[in-house]
CSV table of C-alpha atoms in Angstrom, one decimal:
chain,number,residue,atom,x,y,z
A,28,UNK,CA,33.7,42.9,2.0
A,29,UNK,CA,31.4,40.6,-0.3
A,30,UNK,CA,33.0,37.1,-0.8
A,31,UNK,CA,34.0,36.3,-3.9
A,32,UNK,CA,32.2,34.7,-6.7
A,33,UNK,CA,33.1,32.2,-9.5
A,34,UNK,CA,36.8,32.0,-10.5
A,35,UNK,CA,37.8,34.1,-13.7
A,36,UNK,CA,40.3,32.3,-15.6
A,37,UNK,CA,40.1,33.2,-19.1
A,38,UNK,CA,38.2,29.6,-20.2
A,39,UNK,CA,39.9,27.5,-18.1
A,40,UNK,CA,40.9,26.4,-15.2
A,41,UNK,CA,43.7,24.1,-13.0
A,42,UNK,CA,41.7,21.0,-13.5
A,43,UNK,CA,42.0,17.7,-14.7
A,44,UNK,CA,38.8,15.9,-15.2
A,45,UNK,CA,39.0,12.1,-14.9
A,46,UNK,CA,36.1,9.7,-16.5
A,47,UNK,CA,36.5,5.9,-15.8
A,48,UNK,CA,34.3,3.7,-18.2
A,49,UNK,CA,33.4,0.7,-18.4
A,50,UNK,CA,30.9,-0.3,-21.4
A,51,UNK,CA,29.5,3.3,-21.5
A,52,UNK,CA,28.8,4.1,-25.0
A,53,UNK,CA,25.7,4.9,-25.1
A,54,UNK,CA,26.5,7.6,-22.0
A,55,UNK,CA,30.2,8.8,-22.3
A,56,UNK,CA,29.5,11.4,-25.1
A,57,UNK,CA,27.0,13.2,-23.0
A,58,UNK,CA,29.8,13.3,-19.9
A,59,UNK,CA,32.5,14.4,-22.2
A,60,UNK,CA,30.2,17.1,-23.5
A,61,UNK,CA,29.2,18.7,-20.2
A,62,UNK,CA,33.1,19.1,-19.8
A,63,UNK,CA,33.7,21.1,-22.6
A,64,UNK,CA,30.3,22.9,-22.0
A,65,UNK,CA,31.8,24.4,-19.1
A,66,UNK,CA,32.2,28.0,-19.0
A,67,UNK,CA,35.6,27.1,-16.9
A,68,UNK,CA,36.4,24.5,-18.4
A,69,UNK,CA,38.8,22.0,-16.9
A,70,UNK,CA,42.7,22.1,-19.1
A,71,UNK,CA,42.8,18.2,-19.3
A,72,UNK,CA,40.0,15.7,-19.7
A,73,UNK,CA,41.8,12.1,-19.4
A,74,UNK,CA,39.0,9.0,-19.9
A,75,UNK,CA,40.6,5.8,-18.6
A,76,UNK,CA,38.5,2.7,-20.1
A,77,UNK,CA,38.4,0.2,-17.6
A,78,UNK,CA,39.5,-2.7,-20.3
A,79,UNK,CA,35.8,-2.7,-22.0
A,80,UNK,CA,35.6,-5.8,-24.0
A,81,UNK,CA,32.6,-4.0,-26.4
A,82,UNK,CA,33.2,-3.1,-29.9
A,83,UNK,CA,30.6,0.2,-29.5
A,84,UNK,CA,32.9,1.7,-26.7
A,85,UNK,CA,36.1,1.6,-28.8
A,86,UNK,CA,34.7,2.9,-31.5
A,87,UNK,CA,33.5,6.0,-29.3
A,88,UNK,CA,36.5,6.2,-27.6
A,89,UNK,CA,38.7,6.7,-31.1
A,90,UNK,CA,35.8,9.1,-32.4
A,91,UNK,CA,36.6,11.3,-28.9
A,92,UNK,CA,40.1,11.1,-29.4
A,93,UNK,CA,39.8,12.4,-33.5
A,94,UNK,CA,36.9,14.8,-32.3
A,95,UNK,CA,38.7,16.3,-29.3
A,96,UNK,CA,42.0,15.8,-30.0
A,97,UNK,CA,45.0,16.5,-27.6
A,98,UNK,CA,42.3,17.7,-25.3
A,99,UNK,CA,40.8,14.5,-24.3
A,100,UNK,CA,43.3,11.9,-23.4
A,101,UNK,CA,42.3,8.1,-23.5
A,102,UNK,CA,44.0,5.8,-21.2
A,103,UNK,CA,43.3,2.3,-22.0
A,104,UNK,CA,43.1,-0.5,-19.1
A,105,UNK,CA,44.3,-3.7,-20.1
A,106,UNK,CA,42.3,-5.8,-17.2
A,107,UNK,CA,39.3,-4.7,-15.5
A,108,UNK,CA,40.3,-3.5,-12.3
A,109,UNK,CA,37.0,-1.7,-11.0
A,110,UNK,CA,36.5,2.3,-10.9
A,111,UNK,CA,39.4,2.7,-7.6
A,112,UNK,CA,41.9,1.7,-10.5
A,113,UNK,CA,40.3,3.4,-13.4
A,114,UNK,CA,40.3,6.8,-11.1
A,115,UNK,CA,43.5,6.2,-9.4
A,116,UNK,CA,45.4,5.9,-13.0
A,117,UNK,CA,43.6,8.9,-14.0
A,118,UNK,CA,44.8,11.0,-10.9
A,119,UNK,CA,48.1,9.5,-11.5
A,120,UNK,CA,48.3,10.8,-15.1
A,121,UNK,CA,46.9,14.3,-14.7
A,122,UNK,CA,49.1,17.5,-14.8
A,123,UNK,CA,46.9,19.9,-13.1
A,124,UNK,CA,47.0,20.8,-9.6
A,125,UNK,CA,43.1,19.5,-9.0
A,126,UNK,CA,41.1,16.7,-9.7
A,127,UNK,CA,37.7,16.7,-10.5
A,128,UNK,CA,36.1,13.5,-11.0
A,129,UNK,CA,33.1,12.5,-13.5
A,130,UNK,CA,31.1,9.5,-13.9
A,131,UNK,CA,30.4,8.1,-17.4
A,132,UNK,CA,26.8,7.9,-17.5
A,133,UNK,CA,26.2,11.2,-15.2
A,134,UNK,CA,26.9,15.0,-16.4
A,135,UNK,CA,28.0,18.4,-14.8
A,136,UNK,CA,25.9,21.3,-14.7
A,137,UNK,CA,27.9,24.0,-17.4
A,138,UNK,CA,28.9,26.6,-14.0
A,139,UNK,CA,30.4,23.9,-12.0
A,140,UNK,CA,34.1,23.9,-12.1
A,141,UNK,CA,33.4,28.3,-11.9
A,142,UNK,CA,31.3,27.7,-8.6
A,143,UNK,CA,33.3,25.2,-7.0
A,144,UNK,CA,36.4,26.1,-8.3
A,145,UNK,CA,36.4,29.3,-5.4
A,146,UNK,CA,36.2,26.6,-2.7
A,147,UNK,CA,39.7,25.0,-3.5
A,148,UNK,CA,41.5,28.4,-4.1
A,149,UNK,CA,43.7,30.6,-2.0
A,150,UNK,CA,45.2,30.3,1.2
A,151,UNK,CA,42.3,29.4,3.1
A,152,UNK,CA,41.1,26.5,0.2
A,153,UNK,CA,39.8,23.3,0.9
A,154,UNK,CA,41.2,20.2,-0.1
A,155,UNK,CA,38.3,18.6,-1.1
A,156,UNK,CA,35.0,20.2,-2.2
A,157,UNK,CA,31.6,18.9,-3.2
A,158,UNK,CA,27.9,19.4,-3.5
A,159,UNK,CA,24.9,17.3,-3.6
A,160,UNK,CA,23.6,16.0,-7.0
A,161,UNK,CA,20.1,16.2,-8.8
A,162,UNK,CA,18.4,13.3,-11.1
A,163,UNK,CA,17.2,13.1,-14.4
A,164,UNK,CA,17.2,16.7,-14.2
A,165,UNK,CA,19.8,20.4,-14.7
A,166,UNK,CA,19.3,22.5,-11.9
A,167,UNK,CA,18.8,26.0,-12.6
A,168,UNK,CA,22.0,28.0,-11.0
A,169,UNK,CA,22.7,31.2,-10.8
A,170,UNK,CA,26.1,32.0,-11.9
A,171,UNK,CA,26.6,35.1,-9.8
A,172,UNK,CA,25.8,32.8,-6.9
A,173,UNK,CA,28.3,33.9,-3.6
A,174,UNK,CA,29.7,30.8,-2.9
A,175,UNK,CA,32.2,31.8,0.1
A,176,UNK,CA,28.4,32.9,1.4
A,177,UNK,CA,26.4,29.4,0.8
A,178,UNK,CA,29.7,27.1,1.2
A,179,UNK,CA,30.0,25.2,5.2
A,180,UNK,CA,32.8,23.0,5.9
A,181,UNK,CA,31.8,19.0,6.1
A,182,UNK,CA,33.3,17.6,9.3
A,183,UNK,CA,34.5,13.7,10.1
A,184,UNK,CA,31.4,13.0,12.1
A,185,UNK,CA,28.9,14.1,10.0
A,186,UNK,CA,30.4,12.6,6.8
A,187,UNK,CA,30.4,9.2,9.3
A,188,UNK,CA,26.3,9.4,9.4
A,189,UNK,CA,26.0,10.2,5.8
A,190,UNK,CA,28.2,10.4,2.9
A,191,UNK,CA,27.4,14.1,1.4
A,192,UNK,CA,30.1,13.3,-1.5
A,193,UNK,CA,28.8,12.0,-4.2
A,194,UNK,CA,31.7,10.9,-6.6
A,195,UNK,CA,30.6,13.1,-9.5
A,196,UNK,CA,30.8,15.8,-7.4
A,197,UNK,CA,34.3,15.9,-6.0
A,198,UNK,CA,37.3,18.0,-6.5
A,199,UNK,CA,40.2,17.3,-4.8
A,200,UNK,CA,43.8,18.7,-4.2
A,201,UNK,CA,45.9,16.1,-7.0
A,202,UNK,CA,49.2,16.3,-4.6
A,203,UNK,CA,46.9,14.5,-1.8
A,204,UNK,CA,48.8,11.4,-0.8
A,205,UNK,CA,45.3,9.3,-0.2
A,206,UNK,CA,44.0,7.0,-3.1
A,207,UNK,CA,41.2,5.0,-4.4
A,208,UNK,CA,41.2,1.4,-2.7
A,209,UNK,CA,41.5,-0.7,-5.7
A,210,UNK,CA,40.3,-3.6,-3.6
A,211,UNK,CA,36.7,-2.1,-3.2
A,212,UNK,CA,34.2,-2.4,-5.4
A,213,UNK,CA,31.1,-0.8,-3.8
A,214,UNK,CA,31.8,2.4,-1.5
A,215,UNK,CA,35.5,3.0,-2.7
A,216,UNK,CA,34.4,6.7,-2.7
A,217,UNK,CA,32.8,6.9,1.0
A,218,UNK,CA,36.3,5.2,2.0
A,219,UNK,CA,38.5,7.8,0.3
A,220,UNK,CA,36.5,10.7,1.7
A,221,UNK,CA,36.7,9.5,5.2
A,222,UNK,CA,40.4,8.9,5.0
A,223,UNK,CA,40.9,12.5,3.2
A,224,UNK,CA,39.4,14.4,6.3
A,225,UNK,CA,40.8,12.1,9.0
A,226,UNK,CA,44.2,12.9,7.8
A,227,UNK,CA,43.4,16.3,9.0
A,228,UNK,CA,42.0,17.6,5.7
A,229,UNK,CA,39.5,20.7,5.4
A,230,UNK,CA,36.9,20.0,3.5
A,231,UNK,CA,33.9,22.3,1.9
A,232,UNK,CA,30.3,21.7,1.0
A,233,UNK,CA,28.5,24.0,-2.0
A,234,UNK,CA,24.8,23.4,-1.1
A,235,UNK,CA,23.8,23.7,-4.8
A,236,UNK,CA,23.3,20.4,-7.4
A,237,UNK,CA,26.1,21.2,-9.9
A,238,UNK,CA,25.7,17.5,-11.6
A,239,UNK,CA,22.8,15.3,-12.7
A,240,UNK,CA,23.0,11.7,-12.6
A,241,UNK,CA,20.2,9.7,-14.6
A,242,UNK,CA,19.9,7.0,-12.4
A,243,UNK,CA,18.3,7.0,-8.5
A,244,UNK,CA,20.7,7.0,-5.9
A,245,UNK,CA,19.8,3.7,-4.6
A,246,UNK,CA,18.2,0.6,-5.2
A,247,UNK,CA,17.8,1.3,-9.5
A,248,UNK,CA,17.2,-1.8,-10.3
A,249,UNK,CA,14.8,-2.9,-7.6
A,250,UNK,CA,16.9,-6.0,-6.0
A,251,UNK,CA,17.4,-5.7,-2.3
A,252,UNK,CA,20.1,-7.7,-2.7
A,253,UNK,CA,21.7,-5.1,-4.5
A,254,UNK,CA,20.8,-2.8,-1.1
A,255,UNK,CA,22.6,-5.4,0.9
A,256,UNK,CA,25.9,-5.9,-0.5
A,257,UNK,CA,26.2,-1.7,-0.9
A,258,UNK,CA,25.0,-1.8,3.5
A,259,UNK,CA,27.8,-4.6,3.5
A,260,UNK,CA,30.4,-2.8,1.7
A,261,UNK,CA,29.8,0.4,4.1
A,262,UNK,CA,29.8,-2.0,7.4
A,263,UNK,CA,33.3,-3.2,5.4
A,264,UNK,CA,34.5,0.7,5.1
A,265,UNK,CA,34.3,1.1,9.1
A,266,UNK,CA,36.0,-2.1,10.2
A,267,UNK,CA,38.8,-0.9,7.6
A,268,UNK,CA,38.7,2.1,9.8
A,269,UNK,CA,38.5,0.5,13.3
A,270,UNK,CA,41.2,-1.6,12.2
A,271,UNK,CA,43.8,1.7,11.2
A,272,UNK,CA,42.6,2.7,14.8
A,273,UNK,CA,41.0,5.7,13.0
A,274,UNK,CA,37.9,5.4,15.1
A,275,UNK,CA,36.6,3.5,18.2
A,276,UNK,CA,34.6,0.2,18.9
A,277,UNK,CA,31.1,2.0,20.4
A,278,UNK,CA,31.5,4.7,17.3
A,279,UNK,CA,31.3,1.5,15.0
A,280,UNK,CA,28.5,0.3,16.9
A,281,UNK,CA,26.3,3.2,16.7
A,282,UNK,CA,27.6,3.1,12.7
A,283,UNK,CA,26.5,-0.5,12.1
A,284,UNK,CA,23.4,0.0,13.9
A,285,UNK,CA,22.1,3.2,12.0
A,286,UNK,CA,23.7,1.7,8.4
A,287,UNK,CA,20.7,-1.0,9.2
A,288,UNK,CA,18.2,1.3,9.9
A,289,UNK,CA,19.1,2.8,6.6
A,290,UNK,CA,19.1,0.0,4.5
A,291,UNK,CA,15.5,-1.3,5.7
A,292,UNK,CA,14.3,2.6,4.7
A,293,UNK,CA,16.4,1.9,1.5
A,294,UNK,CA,14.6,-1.6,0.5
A,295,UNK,CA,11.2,0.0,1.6
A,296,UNK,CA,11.4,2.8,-1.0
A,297,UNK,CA,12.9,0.7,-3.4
A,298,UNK,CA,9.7,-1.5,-3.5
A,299,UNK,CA,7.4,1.9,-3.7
A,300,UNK,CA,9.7,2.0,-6.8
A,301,UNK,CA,9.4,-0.9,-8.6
A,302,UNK,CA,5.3,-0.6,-9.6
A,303,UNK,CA,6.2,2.8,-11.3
A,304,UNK,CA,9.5,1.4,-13.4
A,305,UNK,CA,6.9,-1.6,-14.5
A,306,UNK,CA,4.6,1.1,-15.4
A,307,UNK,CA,7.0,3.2,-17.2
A,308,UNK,CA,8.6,0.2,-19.2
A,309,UNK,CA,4.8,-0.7,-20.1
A,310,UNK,CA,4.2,3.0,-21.7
Protein backbone atom coordinates (compact mmCIF):
# COMPACT_ATOMS: atom_id res chain seq x y z
CA UNK A 1 0.00 0.00 0.00
CA UNK A 2 1.91 3.44 -0.91
CA UNK A 3 2.03 5.86 2.14
CA UNK A 4 0.27 8.68 1.94
CA UNK A 5 1.20 11.98 0.70
CA UNK A 6 0.45 15.66 1.64
CA UNK A 7 -2.73 16.26 3.60
CA UNK A 8 -5.85 17.47 1.57
CA UNK A 9 -7.81 19.90 3.47
CA UNK A 10 -9.57 22.09 1.24
CA UNK A 11 -6.89 25.34 1.86
CA UNK A 12 -6.35 24.78 5.27
CA UNK A 13 -5.35 23.01 7.80
CA UNK A 14 -5.54 22.52 12.01
CA UNK A 15 -2.84 24.89 12.54
CA UNK A 16 -2.07 27.86 14.38
CA UNK A 17 1.11 29.54 13.37
CA UNK A 18 2.81 31.59 16.02
CA UNK A 19 5.43 34.54 15.13
CA UNK A 20 7.26 36.23 18.12
CA UNK A 21 8.90 39.68 17.15
CA UNK A 22 10.90 41.74 18.42
CA UNK A 23 12.03 44.92 16.29
CA UNK A 24 11.44 42.92 13.03
CA UNK A 25 10.07 45.29 10.47
CA UNK A 26 12.11 45.13 8.06
CA UNK A 27 11.59 41.00 8.11
CA UNK A 28 8.02 40.16 9.56
CA UNK A 29 6.13 40.85 6.16
CA UNK A 30 8.17 38.36 4.38
CA UNK A 31 7.27 35.65 7.37
CA UNK A 32 3.65 36.49 7.33
CA UNK A 33 3.65 36.10 3.56
CA UNK A 34 5.07 32.61 3.33
CA UNK A 35 2.11 31.72 5.68
CA UNK A 36 -0.59 32.73 3.56
CA UNK A 37 1.56 31.41 0.54
CA UNK A 38 0.98 28.07 1.74
CA UNK A 39 -0.97 25.77 -0.30
CA UNK A 40 -2.31 24.45 3.28
CA UNK A 41 -2.36 27.17 4.86
CA UNK A 42 -2.49 27.21 8.62
CA UNK A 43 -6.49 28.59 10.08
CA UNK A 44 -4.88 31.14 12.58
CA UNK A 45 -1.69 33.15 12.34
CA UNK A 46 -1.29 34.97 15.90
CA UNK A 47 2.05 37.43 15.89
CA UNK A 48 2.88 38.26 19.57
CA UNK A 49 5.31 41.48 19.62
CA UNK A 50 7.56 41.01 22.26
CA UNK A 51 6.90 44.80 23.65
CA UNK A 52 9.00 46.44 20.60
CA UNK A 53 9.77 49.90 21.68
CA UNK A 54 10.21 50.95 17.59
CA UNK A 55 7.87 53.16 15.91
CA UNK A 56 8.55 51.00 12.23
CA UNK A 57 7.30 47.69 13.92
CA UNK A 58 3.93 49.20 15.14
CA UNK A 59 3.27 50.70 12.18
CA UNK A 60 3.76 47.13 10.38
CA UNK A 61 1.97 45.47 12.83
CA UNK A 62 -1.42 47.76 12.43
CA UNK A 63 -0.83 47.54 8.44
CA UNK A 64 -0.92 43.38 9.02
CA UNK A 65 -3.79 43.67 11.10
CA UNK A 66 -5.89 46.12 8.34
CA UNK A 67 -4.30 43.97 5.44
CA UNK A 68 -5.05 40.48 6.92
CA UNK A 69 -7.73 41.07 9.05
CA UNK A 70 -9.29 38.52 11.48
CA UNK A 71 -6.79 36.20 10.06
CA UNK A 72 -3.77 37.51 11.58
CA UNK A 73 -4.12 38.09 15.20
CA UNK A 74 -1.63 40.64 17.05
CA UNK A 75 -0.88 40.01 20.59
CA UNK A 76 0.92 42.84 22.10
CA UNK A 77 3.60 42.26 25.04
CA UNK A 78 3.79 44.86 27.42
CA UNK A 79 7.52 43.95 28.82
CA UNK A 80 10.03 42.21 26.93
CA UNK A 81 10.13 38.80 28.11
CA UNK A 82 12.37 37.01 25.48
CA UNK A 83 10.98 34.51 22.64
CA UNK A 84 9.90 31.44 25.58
CA UNK A 85 7.23 34.18 26.58
CA UNK A 86 6.44 35.57 23.16
CA UNK A 87 5.81 31.69 21.94
CA UNK A 88 4.36 30.47 25.13
CA UNK A 89 1.46 33.33 24.92
CA UNK A 90 1.08 32.46 21.47
CA UNK A 91 0.53 28.63 22.13
CA UNK A 92 -1.65 29.72 24.91
CA UNK A 93 -3.89 31.76 22.62
CA UNK A 94 -4.27 29.51 19.63
CA UNK A 95 -7.48 27.46 18.89
CA UNK A 96 -6.19 24.89 16.72
CA UNK A 97 -5.11 21.48 17.68
CA UNK A 98 -1.29 22.12 16.36
CA UNK A 99 1.26 24.54 16.66
CA UNK A 100 3.63 25.43 14.13
CA UNK A 101 6.11 27.88 14.99
CA UNK A 102 7.87 30.72 12.73
CA UNK A 103 10.53 33.01 13.25
CA UNK A 104 10.27 36.70 12.22
CA UNK A 105 13.08 37.13 10.07
CA UNK A 106 13.00 33.45 8.51
CA UNK A 107 10.21 31.98 5.98
CA UNK A 108 8.46 28.56 5.14
CA UNK A 109 8.86 26.97 1.97
CA UNK A 110 4.89 27.29 0.33
CA UNK A 111 4.38 23.00 0.71
CA UNK A 112 5.27 22.83 4.29
CA UNK A 113 2.39 22.63 6.51
CA UNK A 114 1.04 19.94 3.31
CA UNK A 115 4.27 17.86 3.85
CA UNK A 116 4.56 17.90 7.36
CA UNK A 117 1.20 18.10 8.22
CA UNK A 118 0.99 13.93 7.37
CA UNK A 119 3.54 13.44 10.14
CA UNK A 120 1.25 14.72 12.99
CA UNK A 121 -2.00 13.00 11.70
CA UNK A 122 -3.80 9.88 12.52
CA UNK A 123 -3.44 7.30 15.02
CA UNK A 124 0.04 6.65 14.63
CA UNK A 125 0.99 10.73 14.53
CA UNK A 126 3.83 12.30 16.10
CA UNK A 127 3.73 14.77 18.57
CA UNK A 128 6.29 16.75 17.34
CA UNK A 129 7.63 16.96 13.73
CA UNK A 130 10.44 18.81 12.09
CA UNK A 131 12.97 19.03 9.32
CA UNK A 132 16.19 20.66 8.74
CA UNK A 133 16.32 24.24 7.31
CA UNK A 134 18.21 25.84 4.18
CA UNK A 135 19.93 29.50 4.04
CA UNK A 136 19.46 32.37 2.04
CA UNK A 137 17.94 30.09 -0.23
CA UNK A 138 14.00 27.98 -1.21
CA UNK A 139 14.58 24.51 -1.70
CA UNK A 140 13.12 23.09 -4.62
CA UNK A 141 10.35 20.28 -3.20
CA UNK A 142 8.45 18.17 -4.77
CA UNK A 143 4.99 18.27 -3.66
CA UNK A 144 4.02 14.63 -4.45
CA UNK A 145 6.97 13.83 -2.14
CA UNK A 146 5.92 10.38 0.05
CA UNK A 147 6.55 11.56 3.31
CA UNK A 148 5.47 8.39 5.47
CA UNK A 149 8.49 6.95 2.98
CA UNK A 150 11.34 9.70 3.71
CA UNK A 151 10.04 10.51 7.45
CA UNK A 152 12.39 8.51 10.57
CA UNK A 153 11.54 9.07 14.12
CA UNK A 154 14.24 11.39 16.20
CA UNK A 155 15.08 9.60 19.39
CA UNK A 156 16.34 11.17 23.06
CA UNK A 157 19.89 10.29 22.35
CA UNK A 158 20.41 11.49 19.26
CA UNK A 159 18.53 14.78 19.74
CA UNK A 160 21.23 14.87 23.07
CA UNK A 161 24.34 14.98 20.45
CA UNK A 162 22.73 17.38 18.12
CA UNK A 163 19.63 19.43 18.10
CA UNK A 164 17.85 18.44 14.57
CA UNK A 165 14.96 20.99 15.48
CA UNK A 166 15.36 24.05 14.42
CA UNK A 167 12.61 26.34 15.90
CA UNK A 168 11.12 27.41 12.48
CA UNK A 169 10.67 24.09 11.76
CA UNK A 170 8.54 22.59 14.47
CA UNK A 171 4.97 21.48 14.79
CA UNK A 172 3.82 20.33 17.82
CA UNK A 173 0.60 18.78 19.41
CA UNK A 174 -0.99 22.32 21.18
CA UNK A 175 -2.64 20.09 24.12
CA UNK A 176 1.18 19.14 25.13
CA UNK A 177 1.58 20.05 28.77
CA UNK A 178 5.51 21.10 28.17
CA UNK A 179 6.30 24.91 27.60
CA UNK A 180 8.94 27.37 26.59
CA UNK A 181 11.28 28.22 29.69
CA UNK A 182 10.67 31.83 29.91
CA UNK A 183 13.88 32.04 32.02
CA UNK A 184 16.13 31.08 28.94
CA UNK A 185 17.28 33.18 26.61
CA UNK A 186 19.64 31.21 24.33
CA UNK A 187 18.62 27.42 23.73
CA UNK A 188 14.94 27.69 25.05
CA UNK A 189 14.07 25.56 21.99
CA UNK A 190 16.83 22.63 22.40
CA UNK A 191 15.35 22.56 26.19
CA UNK A 192 11.72 22.22 25.09
CA UNK A 193 12.52 19.52 22.63
CA UNK A 194 14.44 17.47 25.00
CA UNK A 195 11.77 17.67 27.60
CA UNK A 196 8.96 16.87 24.84
CA UNK A 197 10.55 13.39 24.02
CA UNK A 198 11.68 12.54 27.46
CA UNK A 199 8.13 12.71 28.58
CA UNK A 200 7.68 9.82 26.43
CA UNK A 201 6.81 11.69 23.27
CA UNK A 202 7.17 10.27 19.58
CA UNK A 203 8.75 12.41 17.54
CA UNK A 204 9.25 12.53 13.51
CA UNK A 205 11.94 13.87 11.28
CA UNK A 206 11.06 14.99 7.31
CA UNK A 207 14.57 14.99 5.75
CA UNK A 208 13.59 17.82 3.42
CA UNK A 209 14.41 21.94 4.04
CA UNK A 210 10.74 23.20 4.23
CA UNK A 211 12.09 26.81 5.70
CA UNK A 212 14.84 29.24 4.77
CA UNK A 213 16.44 31.37 7.33
CA UNK A 214 18.67 34.36 5.98
CA UNK A 215 21.04 34.24 8.56
CA UNK A 216 24.01 31.29 9.20
CA UNK A 217 23.20 29.07 11.87
CA UNK A 218 25.96 30.09 14.00
CA UNK A 219 28.41 32.55 14.79
CA UNK A 220 26.57 35.50 12.20
CA UNK A 221 28.13 38.13 13.45
CA UNK A 222 31.68 36.80 13.83
CA UNK A 223 32.13 37.28 17.92
CA UNK A 224 33.18 34.11 19.54
CA UNK A 225 31.89 35.41 22.43
CA UNK A 226 28.61 35.14 20.90
CA UNK A 227 29.74 31.13 20.38
CA UNK A 228 30.41 30.95 24.00
CA UNK A 229 27.45 32.05 25.81
CA UNK A 230 25.07 29.89 23.11
CA UNK A 231 27.92 26.53 24.30
CA UNK A 232 27.14 27.97 27.85
CA UNK A 233 23.50 28.12 27.62
CA UNK A 234 23.52 24.29 26.13
CA UNK A 235 26.00 23.19 29.14
CA UNK A 236 23.01 25.24 31.25
CA UNK A 237 20.10 23.01 29.28
CA UNK A 238 21.90 19.59 30.66
CA UNK A 239 22.45 20.53 34.28
CA UNK A 240 18.59 21.62 34.08
CA UNK A 241 18.23 18.05 33.07
CA UNK A 242 20.66 16.28 35.48
CA UNK A 243 19.02 18.14 38.06
CA UNK A 244 15.07 16.81 37.08
CA UNK A 245 17.05 13.48 37.28
CA UNK A 246 16.23 13.15 33.52
CA UNK A 247 19.62 11.99 32.73
CA UNK A 248 22.85 10.71 34.41
CA UNK A 249 26.15 12.34 35.62
CA UNK A 250 28.73 10.39 32.95
CA UNK A 251 25.83 11.19 30.13
CA UNK A 252 26.49 14.87 31.08
CA UNK A 253 30.05 14.38 30.92
CA UNK A 254 30.35 12.97 27.55
CA UNK A 255 27.70 16.06 26.72
CA UNK A 256 29.88 18.80 28.13
CA UNK A 257 32.85 17.36 26.66
CA UNK A 258 31.56 17.00 22.91
CA UNK A 259 29.50 20.61 23.29
CA UNK A 260 33.42 21.86 23.61
CA UNK A 261 34.58 20.11 20.78
CA UNK A 262 31.78 21.75 18.97
CA UNK A 263 32.20 25.09 19.90
CA UNK A 264 36.06 25.27 19.04
CA UNK A 265 34.76 23.83 15.31
CA UNK A 266 32.16 26.58 15.67
CA UNK A 267 34.67 29.58 16.43
CA UNK A 268 37.03 28.07 13.68
CA UNK A 269 34.48 28.44 10.86
CA UNK A 270 33.25 31.50 12.14
CA UNK A 271 36.70 33.14 11.50
CA UNK A 272 36.90 31.41 7.80
CA UNK A 273 33.71 33.60 7.82
CA UNK A 274 34.53 36.84 8.77
CA UNK A 275 37.12 37.82 5.57
CA UNK A 276 34.13 37.02 3.18
CA UNK A 277 31.25 39.28 5.27
CA UNK A 278 34.22 42.14 5.10
CA UNK A 279 34.40 41.46 1.48
CA UNK A 280 30.73 41.39 0.87
CA UNK A 281 30.10 44.62 2.94
CA UNK A 282 33.03 46.23 0.82
CA UNK A 283 31.08 45.34 -2.68
Amino acid sequence: MKASGPVQTGDTSPVTAVIPCFRNATTLRRAVKSVFAQTNRPREVIVVDDASDDEDTEVLLSALEVEYGDLVKVIRLDSNGGPSGARNRGWEAASQPFIAFLDADDAWHHEKIALQMPLMLGPHGASISGHPISINTFFMCDANVDVEHLARPLRIGQLLFRNQLPTPSVIVKASLQQRFDPSRRLCEDYDLWLRILMAGEFCRYLPIPLTTTFKASFGEGGLSEDLFAMEQAQAGVYRGLVADRLISMPTYAALVVWGWVRFARRVAISKTRQPLRKLRREC
